[in-house]
Structures are given as C-alpha cells and as structure tokens.
Coordinates of C-alpha atoms in Angstrom, one line a residue:
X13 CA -21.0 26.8 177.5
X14 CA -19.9 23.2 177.6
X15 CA -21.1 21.2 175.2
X16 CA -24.0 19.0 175.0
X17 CA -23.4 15.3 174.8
X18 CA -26.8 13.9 173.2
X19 CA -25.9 10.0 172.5
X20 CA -22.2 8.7 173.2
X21 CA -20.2 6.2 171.7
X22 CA -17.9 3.9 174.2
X23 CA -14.7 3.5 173.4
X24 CA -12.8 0.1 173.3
X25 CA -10.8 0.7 176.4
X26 CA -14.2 1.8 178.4
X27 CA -15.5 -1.6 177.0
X28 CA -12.5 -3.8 178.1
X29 CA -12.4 -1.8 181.9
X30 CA -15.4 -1.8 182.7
X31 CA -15.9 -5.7 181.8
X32 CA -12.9 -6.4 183.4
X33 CA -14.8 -5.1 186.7
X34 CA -16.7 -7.5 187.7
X35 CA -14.2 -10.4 187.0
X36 CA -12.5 -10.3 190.9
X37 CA -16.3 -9.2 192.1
X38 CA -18.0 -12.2 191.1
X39 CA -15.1 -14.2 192.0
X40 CA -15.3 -13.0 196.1
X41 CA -19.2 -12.6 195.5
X42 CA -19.3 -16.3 194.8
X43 CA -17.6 -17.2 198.0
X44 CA -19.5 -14.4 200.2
X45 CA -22.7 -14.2 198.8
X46 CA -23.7 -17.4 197.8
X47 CA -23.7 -21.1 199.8
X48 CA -20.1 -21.8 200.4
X49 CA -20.6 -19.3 203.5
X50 CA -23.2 -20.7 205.1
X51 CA -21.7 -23.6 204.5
X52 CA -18.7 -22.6 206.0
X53 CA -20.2 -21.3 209.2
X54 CA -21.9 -24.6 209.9
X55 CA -20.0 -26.6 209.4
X56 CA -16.3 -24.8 210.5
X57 CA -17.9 -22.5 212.8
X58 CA -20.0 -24.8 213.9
X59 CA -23.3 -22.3 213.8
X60 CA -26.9 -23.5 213.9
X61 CA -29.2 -23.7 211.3
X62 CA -31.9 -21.8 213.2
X63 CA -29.6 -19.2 213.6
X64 CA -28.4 -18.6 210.2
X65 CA -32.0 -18.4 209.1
X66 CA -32.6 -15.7 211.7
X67 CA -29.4 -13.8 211.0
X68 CA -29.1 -14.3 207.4
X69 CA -32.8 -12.9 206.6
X70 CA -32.2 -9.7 208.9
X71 CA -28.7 -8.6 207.7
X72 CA -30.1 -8.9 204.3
X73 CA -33.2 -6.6 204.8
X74 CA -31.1 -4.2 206.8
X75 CA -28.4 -3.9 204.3
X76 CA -30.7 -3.6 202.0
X77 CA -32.4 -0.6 203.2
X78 CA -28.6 0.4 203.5
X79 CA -28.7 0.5 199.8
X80 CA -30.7 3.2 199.3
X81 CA -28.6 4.9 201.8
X82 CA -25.6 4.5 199.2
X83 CA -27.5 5.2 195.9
X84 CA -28.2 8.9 197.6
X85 CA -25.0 9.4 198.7
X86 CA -23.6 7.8 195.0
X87 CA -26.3 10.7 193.4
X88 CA -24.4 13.8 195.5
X89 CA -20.5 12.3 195.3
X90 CA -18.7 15.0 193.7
X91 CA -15.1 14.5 193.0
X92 CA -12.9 14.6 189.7
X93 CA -12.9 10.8 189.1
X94 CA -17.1 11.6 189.3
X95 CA -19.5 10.2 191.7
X96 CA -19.7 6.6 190.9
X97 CA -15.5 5.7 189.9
X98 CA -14.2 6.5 193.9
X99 CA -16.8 3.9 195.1
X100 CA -15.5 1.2 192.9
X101 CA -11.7 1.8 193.7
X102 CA -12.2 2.1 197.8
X103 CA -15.0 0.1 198.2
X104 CA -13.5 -2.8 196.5
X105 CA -10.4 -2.6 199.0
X106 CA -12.5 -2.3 201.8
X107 CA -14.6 -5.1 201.0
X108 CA -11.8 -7.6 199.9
X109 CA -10.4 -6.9 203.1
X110 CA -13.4 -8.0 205.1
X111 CA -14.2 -10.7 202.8
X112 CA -11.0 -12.0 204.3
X113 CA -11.5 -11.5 207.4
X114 CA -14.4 -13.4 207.4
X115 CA -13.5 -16.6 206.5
X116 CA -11.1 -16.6 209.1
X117 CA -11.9 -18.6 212.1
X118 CA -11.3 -16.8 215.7
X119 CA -11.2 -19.5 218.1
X120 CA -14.3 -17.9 220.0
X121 CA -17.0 -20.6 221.6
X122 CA -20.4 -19.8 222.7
X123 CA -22.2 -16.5 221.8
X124 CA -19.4 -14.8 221.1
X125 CA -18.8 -17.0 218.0
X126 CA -22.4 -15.7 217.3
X127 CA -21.8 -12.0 217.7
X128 CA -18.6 -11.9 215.5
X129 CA -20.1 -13.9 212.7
X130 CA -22.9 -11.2 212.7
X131 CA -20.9 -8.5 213.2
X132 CA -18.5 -9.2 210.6
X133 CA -21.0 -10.3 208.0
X134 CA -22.7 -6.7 208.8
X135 CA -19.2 -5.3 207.5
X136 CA -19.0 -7.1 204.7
X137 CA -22.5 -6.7 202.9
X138 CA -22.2 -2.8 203.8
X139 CA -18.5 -2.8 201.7
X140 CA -19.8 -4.6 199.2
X141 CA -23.0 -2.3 198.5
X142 CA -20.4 0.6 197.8
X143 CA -18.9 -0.9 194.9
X144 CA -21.9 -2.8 193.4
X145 CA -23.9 0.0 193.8
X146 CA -21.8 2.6 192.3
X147 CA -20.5 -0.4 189.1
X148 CA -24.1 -0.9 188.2
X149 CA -25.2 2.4 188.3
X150 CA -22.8 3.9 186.4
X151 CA -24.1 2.4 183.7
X152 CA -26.9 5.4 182.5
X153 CA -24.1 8.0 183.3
X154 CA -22.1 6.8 180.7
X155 CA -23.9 6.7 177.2
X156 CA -27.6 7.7 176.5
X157 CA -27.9 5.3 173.5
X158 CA -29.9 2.8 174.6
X159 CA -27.7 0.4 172.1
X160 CA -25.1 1.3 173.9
X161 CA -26.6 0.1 177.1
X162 CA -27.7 -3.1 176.3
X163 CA -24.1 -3.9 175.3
X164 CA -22.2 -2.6 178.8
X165 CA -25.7 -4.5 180.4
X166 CA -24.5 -7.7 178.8
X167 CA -20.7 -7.5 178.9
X168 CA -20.0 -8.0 182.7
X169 CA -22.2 -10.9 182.6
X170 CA -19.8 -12.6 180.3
X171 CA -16.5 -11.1 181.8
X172 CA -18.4 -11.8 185.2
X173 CA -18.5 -15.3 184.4
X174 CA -15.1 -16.1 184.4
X175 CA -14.4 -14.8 188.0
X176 CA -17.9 -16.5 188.5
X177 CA -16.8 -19.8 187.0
X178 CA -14.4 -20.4 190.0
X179 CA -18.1 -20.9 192.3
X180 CA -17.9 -24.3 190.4
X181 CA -14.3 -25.4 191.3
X182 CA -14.7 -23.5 195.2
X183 CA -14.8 -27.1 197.2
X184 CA -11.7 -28.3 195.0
X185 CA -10.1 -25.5 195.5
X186 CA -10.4 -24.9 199.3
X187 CA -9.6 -28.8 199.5
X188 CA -6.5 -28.5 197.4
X189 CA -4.9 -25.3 199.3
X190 CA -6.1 -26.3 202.9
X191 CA -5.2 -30.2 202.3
X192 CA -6.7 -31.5 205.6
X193 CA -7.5 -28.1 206.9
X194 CA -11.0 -27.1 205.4
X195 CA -11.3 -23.8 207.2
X196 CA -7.6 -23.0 206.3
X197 CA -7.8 -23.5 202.5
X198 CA -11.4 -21.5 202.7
X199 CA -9.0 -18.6 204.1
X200 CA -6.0 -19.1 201.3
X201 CA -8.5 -18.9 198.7
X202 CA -10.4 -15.9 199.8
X203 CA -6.7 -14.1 200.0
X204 CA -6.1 -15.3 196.6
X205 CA -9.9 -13.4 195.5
X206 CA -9.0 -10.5 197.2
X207 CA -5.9 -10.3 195.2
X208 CA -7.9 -10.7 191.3
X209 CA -10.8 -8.6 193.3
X210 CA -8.8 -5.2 193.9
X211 CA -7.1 -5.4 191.0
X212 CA -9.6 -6.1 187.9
X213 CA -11.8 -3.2 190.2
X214 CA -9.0 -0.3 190.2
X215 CA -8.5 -1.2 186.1
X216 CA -12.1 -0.6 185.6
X217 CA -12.1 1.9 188.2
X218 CA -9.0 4.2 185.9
X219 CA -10.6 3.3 182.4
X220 CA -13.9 4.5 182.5
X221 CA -15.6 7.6 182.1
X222 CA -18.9 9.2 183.2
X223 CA -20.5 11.3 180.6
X224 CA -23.9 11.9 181.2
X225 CA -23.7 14.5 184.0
X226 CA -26.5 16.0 186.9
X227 CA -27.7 19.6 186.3
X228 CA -26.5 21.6 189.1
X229 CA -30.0 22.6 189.5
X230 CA -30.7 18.8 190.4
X231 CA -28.2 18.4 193.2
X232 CA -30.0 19.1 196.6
X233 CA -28.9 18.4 199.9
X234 CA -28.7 15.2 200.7
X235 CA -32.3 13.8 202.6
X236 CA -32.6 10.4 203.4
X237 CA -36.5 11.2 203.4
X238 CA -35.9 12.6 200.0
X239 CA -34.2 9.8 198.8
X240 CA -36.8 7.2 199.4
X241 CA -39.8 10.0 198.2
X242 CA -37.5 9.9 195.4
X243 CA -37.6 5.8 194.9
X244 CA -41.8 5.7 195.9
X245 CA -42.5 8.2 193.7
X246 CA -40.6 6.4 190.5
X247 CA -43.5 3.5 190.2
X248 CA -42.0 1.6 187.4
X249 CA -39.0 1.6 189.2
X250 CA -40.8 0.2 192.2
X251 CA -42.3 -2.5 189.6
X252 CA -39.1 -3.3 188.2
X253 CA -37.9 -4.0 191.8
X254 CA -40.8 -6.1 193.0
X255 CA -41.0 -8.3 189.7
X256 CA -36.9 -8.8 190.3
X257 CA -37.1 -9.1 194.4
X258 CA -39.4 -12.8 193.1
X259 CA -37.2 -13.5 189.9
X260 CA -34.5 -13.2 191.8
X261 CA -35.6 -15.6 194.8
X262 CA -36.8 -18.0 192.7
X263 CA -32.5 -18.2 191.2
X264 CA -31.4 -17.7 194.9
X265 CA -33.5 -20.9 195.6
X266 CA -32.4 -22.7 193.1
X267 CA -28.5 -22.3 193.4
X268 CA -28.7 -22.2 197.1
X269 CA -30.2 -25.5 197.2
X270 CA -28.9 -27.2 194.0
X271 CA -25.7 -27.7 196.4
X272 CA -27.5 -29.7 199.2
X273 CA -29.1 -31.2 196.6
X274 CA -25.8 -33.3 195.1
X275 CA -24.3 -33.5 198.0
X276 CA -27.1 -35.1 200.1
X277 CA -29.3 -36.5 197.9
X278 CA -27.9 -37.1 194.8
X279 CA -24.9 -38.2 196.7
X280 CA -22.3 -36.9 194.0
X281 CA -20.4 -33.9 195.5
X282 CA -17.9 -34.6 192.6
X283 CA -20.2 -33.9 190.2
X284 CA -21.7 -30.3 191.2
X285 CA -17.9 -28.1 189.8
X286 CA -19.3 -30.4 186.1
X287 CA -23.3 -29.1 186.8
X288 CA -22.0 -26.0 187.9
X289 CA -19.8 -25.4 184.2
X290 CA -22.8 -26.4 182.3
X291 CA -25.2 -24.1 184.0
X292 CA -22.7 -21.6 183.5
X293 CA -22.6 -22.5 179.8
X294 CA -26.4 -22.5 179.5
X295 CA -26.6 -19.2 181.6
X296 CA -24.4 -17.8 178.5
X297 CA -27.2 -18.8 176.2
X298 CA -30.2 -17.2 177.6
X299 CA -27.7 -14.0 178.8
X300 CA -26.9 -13.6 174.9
X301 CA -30.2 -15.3 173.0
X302 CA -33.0 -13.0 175.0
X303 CA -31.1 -9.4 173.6
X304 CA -30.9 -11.5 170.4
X305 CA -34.6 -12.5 170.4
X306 CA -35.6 -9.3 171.8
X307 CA -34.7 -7.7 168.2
X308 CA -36.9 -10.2 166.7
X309 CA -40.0 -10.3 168.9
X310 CA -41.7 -7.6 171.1
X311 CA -39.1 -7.3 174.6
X312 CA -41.7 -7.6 176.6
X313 CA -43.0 -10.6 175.5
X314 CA -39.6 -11.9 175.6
X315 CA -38.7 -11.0 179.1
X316 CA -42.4 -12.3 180.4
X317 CA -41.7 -15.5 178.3
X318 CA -38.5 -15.9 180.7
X319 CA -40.2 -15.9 183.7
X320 CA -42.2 -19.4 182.8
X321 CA -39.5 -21.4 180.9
X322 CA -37.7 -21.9 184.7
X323 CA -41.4 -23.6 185.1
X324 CA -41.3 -26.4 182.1
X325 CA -37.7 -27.4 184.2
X326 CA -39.1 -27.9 187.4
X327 CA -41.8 -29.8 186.3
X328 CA -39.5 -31.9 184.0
X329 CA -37.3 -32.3 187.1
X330 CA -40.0 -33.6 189.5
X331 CA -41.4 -36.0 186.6
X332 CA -37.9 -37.3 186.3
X333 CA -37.0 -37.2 190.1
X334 CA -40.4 -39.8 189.8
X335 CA -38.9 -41.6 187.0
X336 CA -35.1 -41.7 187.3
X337 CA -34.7 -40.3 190.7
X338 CA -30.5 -40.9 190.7
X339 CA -30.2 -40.4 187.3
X340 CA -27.4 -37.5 187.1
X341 CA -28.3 -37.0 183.4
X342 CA -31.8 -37.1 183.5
X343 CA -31.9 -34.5 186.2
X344 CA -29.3 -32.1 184.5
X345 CA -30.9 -32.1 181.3
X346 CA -34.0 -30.6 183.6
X347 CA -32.2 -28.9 186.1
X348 CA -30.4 -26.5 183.3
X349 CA -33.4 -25.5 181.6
X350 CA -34.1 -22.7 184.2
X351 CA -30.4 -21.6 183.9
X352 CA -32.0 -20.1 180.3
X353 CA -33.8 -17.8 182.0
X354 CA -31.3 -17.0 185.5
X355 CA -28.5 -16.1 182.9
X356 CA -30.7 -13.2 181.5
X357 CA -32.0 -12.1 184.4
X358 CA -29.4 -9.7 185.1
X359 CA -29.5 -8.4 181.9
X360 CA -32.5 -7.5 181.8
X361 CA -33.2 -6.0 185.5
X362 CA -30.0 -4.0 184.4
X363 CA -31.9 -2.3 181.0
X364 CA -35.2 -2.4 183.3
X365 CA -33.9 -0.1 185.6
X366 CA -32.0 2.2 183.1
X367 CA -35.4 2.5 181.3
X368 CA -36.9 3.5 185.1
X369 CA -34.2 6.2 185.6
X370 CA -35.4 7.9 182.0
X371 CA -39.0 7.5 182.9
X372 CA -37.9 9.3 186.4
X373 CA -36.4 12.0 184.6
X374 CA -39.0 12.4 182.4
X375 CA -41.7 12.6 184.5
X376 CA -39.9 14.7 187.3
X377 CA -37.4 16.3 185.7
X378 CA -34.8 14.6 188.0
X379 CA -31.7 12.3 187.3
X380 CA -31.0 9.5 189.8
X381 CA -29.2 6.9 188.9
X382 CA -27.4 6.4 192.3
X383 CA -30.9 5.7 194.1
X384 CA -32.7 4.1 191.3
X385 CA -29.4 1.3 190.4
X386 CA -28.9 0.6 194.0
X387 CA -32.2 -1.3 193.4
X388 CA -29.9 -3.8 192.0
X389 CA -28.2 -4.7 195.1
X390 CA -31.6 -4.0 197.2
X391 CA -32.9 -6.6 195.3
X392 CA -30.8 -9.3 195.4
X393 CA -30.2 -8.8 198.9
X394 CA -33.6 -8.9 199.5
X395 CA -34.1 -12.4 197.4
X396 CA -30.8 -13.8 198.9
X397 CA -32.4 -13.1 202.7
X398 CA -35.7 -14.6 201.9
X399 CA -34.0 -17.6 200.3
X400 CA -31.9 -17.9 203.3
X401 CA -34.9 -17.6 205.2
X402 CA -37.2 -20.1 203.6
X403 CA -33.9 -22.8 203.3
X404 CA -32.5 -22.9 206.9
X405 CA -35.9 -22.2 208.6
X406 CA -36.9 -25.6 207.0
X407 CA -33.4 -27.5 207.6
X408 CA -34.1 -26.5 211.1
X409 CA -37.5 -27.8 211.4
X410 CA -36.2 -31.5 209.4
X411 CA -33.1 -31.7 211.7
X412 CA -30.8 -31.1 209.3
X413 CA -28.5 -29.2 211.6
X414 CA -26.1 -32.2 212.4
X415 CA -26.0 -33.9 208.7
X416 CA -23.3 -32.1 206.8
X417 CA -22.2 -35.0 205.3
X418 CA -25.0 -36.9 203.8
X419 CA -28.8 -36.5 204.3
X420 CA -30.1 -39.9 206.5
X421 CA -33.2 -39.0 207.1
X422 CA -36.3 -39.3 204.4
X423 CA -37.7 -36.1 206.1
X424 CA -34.5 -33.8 204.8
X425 CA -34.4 -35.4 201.3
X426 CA -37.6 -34.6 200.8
X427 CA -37.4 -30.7 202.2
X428 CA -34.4 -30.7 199.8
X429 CA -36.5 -31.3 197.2
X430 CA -39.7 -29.2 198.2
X431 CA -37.4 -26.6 197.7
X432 CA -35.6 -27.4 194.9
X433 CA -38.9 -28.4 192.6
X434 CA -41.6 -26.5 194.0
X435 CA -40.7 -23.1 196.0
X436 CA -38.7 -21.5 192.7
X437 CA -42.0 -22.2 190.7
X438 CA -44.3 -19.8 193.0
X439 CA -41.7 -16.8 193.1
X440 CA -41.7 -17.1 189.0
X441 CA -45.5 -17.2 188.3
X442 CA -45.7 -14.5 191.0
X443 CA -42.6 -12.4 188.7
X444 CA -44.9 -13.1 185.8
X445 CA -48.4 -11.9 187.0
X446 CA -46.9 -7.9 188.3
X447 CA -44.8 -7.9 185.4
X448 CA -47.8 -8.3 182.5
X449 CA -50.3 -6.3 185.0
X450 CA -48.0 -3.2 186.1
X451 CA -45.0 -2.8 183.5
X452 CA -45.6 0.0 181.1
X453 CA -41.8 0.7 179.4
X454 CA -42.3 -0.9 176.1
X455 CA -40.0 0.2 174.1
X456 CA -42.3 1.8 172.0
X457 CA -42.6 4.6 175.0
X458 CA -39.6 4.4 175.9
X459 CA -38.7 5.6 172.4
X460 CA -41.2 8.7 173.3
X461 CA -39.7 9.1 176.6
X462 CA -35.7 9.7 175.0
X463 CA -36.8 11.9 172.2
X464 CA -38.6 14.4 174.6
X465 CA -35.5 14.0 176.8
X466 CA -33.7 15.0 173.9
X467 CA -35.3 17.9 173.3
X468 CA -35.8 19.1 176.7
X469 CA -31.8 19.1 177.1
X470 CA -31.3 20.8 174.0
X471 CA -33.7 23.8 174.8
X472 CA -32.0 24.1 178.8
X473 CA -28.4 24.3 177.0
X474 CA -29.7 26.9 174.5
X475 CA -30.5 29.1 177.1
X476 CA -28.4 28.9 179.9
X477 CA -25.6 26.3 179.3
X478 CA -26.6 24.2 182.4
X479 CA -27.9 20.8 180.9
X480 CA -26.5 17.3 180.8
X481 CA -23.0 18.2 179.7
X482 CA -19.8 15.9 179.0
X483 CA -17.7 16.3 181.8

C-alpha cells in the first residue's frame, strides 16, 4: 500500500523552480498579452482599430472556452513527469516559438494581412493556455497545507515580476535593438524572450514534484460535457470566476489604457518605463501586505476591502486630472493607489480557486484541479477580450485610428480618460457586490472542509490502499 501523504512540506529546490517559472512567462506574456501587441499591429501592420476590437474580443472568448478544453485534458494526463510538468516543458517551446513568429512582419497587404494576424494570434493564445494552465494548477497537486499554498501563490508573483519588469523598459528596448527599424527590434526582442522563456520553464519544469495524486477511481474517460458539468456544478468556483472575470477587467483597463494615456495625453512617453517601475513596486506591496493583513483581520474582509481601494484612486485621479491635469506627480501619486490592490489580485484568485477545488472534492468526492485552475487563464482571457473590446471599439468611434503619435483631437483625450477614470470603477464595485453576496469559503469552513478531507483519505487508504498517495 503506498503511503498516504496528509500535508507536505516543499522543499527549497521546489521553491526556487517553480518561482523561477514564471520569470521567461511573464517576460513574453508582457509583449503578447498586454498593449505592445496591439500596438504593434497598428501601428507596424498597419491594422484597424475596428478590427482589433472585433478580433481581439472573439479570440479571447474562444480561447477561453479552449481553456477548459486543457484543464480536462491536464486532469487525465498521465505520464511519469505527472499530468501538469509535460505541459509546462512543451507548451513553453511551442508557445515561444509562436510568440516569435508573431511579431514578425510578412509583407502581406489587404485581407491577407488580416487573416494571418488572426490566424497566428489563434496559435499563440492556444500555446500559451498549455503551460499557464498546467503552472497554475499544479499548485493543489503539490502540498495540502494550505500554508504551504499561500507561499507557492505568492512566490511567482515576485519571481514573475522580474521577467514582468522588462513590460516597463519594452519601447526602449525594441528602439535600442531595431535603431530605426521599429518592427525589427520588436522581433529581436521577442527572440531574446523566447530564449529566458524556455529556459526558466524546463528548470521549473525538472525541479518540481506533484504529490497530491487522483484516485484511480476518479479518472474517467475524458467528456468535454463532463468537464464543463464538472465546472457548473462547483458554484464557488463559478463565483470565484465571475468576481475575477470584473477584477480582472477593471486591471486590464487600467494597464491597457494607462499607455495611451502618457503617450497621448500626458504627452510623456519617456516617463511610462519610470510609472511602470513604481507600479511594479507598489504591486509588490499589496501582493505581500494583503497575505500579511489577512493573518491579522478576517480574509474576506480583506480581499472585499481590495476591491474598493482601486476606487479612492480613480476618484483622486479625476479630482486631480481637474486640478493639475499635466501634473506627472500629482497623477502618479493617484494612479498607483489601484496598483495596491492589481498586485494582489493574483494572489488571491490563485488561493480562491485552490479553496474551490477542496470544496469540489468535498462536496463530490472528485479532484480537479486541471478544470478548476484553468479558470485562471479563462479568466483573464475573458477580462483581456472585454478590455480589448470596450478600448478599440471606442478609439474607433473617436477616430483614433490614424493618431499613433499624439492624440489632436479633444474627442480622443477625453475617451482616453473615460476609460482610464471611470470604466475600471464599475467592473470593481460590480467584483465587490458577487463577492459579499455569493462567496461562502471563509476560512473558518474551509478549516471544516480539509479536516473531513482528511479523514475521508485516511479511512479509503485503511481499506483498500487507493487514496491520495505520494507519487
């Protein structure tokens, strides 16, 4: 009978690894998945605002439907590296490869500029959802010490950050590799992400290890219809997702626009890599001060606290755009108050949804981390699309098509800063109101949830050997 692991202590070398993961992720993820991409299609590729609103918005809510896709095919991976390691190690080549590829500039004209940039950007979403899926969901599989958790939660935010860090120094970059040739120094940089990217992603990859390990009883053939009565079934999990799909829009919105905003209204392009560091700094506060503060106060209060301190910013930041309206310091004293708040937000949709997959298993007697943590991506796909959405949508209706350099019309600097100050505002009071009505894993149940868990895995293993074991 192999032996029953009941709560697991990391080692060092798991710790280093799997914080090391996400160093070369976040690096490409900042040049794929945030504006620089966009940016670069409109204004290398020459590709319409109307249509990136379009586009954008549907490849996110297909690939994130995709997501689920992955988490059930994550849940029945079998292999000797376990289910979640080979999806790190390939999908981080595959990915890197098309992240590549798609800041490279074909020479096509017309539609079928159109039809490669979608095609491609297809591709690259659908790499990236194998190894973000499988990284973040490992997460439950290896410890069941909720301790434990919160610390591999919080680690690749902070590791994360330095691959993330390079977002703020992307436009210096790209100038200072492509000299005069914008689209060619986007392409040298995106090689030299690839690079950091598949390597910091096969260490984690070879030094981690899953412990907490399905019941063969558990692992049916694999149903797509299964899978999702799996995901509607779970509704904390369903919560968790809705409260993060507006959390996460209202950070989407904000970074997304913040760029636009120095650029073409501030008119201080040079001074976005400085904001960018400081909100990075600031990030760092409320990623460590909310698990700090949540020992000392109630964790729910704490986390429903975060979602209206972004608030008291945007209101500060339309008083001063009032008061001061070029004033860089006035507006970055404001403008990083809902950085608090963003750099937690991870954190805690990461420890949300690790509560969700012990409430599933305690209420179903199933297991599934796969499905349940490739929320994560689901979600932020899902906020990134309607950010897209709402952005380009309204840069399409002001005209803004045409004015990559600076904003001449009064009609764009004020869409800029409709939705800059007030969209962000309604996604977090939304976050706010599902998350005090619907969320029920306090951790006072949560407490009751792992101790029948517990018990339940000790009586299966007394009498047939076929529990969680350490694999």
């Amino acid at each position: 009978m192999k032996k029953l692991l009941d709560t697991n202590k990391i080692t060092l070398g798991e710790y280093i690894g799997y914080g090391i993961g996400p160093v070369g992720k976040n690096m490409m993820s900042s040049l794929v998945n945030g504006e620089y991409l966009p940016n670069f299609f409109r204004t290398q590729l020459q590709i319409s605002n109307g249509f990136l609103a379009v586009m954008l918005f549907a490849s996110k809510i297909w690939d994130g439907a995709n997501d689920l896709l992955m988490g059930a095919i994550i849940d029945h991976t079998s292999s000797k590296w376990g289910k979640f390691r080979p999806w790190i190690f390939f999908g981080a080549i595959f990915n890197a490869i098309t992240s590549v590829m798609i800041y490279f500039d074909p020479g096509f004209k017309g539609i079928w500029i159109y039809i490669y940039v979608t095609l491609l950007y297809l591709l690259c979403d659908a790499t990236f959802t194998m190894i973000d899926v499988g990284y973040w969901s490992m997460i439950p599989a290896m410890t069941l010490d909720p301790k434990e958790r919160d610390k591999l939660s919080v680690l690749p935010r902070v590791t994360g950050a330095v691959g993330g860090l390079a977002s703020a120094f992307t436009l210096n970059i790209v100038g200072f590799l492509g000299k005069e040739d914008t689209a060619k120094g986007y392409l040298r940089y995106a090689f030299i992400a690839a690079v950091v990217y598949i390597t910091t992603s096969v260490i984690c990859a070879a030094s981690t290890r899953e412990r907490v390990v399905l019941t063969p009883r558990q692992k049916e053939p694999f149903s797509f219809v299964r899978a999702a009565r799996i995901l509607f079934r779970n509704d904390q999990a369903l919560i968790v997702v809705a409260v993060m799909i507006l959390f996460n829009a209202a950070a989407c919105m904000h970074g997304g626009t913040m760029l636009y905003y120095f650029t073409n209204v501030l008119l201080k392009p040079n001074s976005y890599a400085f904001y960018s560091i400081l909100a990075g700094v600031i990030g760092g506060i409320g990623l460590f001060g909310v698990p700090l503060a949540s020992k000392k106060f109630e964790r729910n209060k704490v986390y429903l606290s975060t979602y209206l301190l972004p608030c008291l910013g945007y209101l500060l930041m339309t008083v001063g755009n009032s008061v001061a309206p070029s004033n860089f310091l006035v507006f970055a004293v404001s403008g990083l108050i809902p950085q608090i708040s963003y750099g937690a937000m991870s954190m805690m949709q990461s420890v949300m949804l690790s509560d969700a997959v012990d409430y599933g298993e305690w209420k179903y007697g199933e297991r599934n981390e796969g499905i349940i943590f490739s929320m994560l991506t689901f979600l932020s796909k899902i906020s990134n699309g309607i950010s897209y959405f709402i952005r380009y949508s309204c840069f399409a209706a002001v005209k803004f098509d045409t004015q990559v350099g600076v904003a001449t019309t009064t009609a764009a600097v004020r869409m800029i800063k409709i939705l800059l100050f007030g969209v962000p505002p309604i996604f977090l009071l939304g976050a706010y109101v599902l998350h005090r009505a619907k969320f029920r894993l306090t951790p006072g149940f949560m407490s009751e949830i792992i101790s029948e868990i517990k018990e339940r895995r000790a009586a299966l293993s007394s009498n047939d050997g076929n529990g969680v074991h350490e694999k």
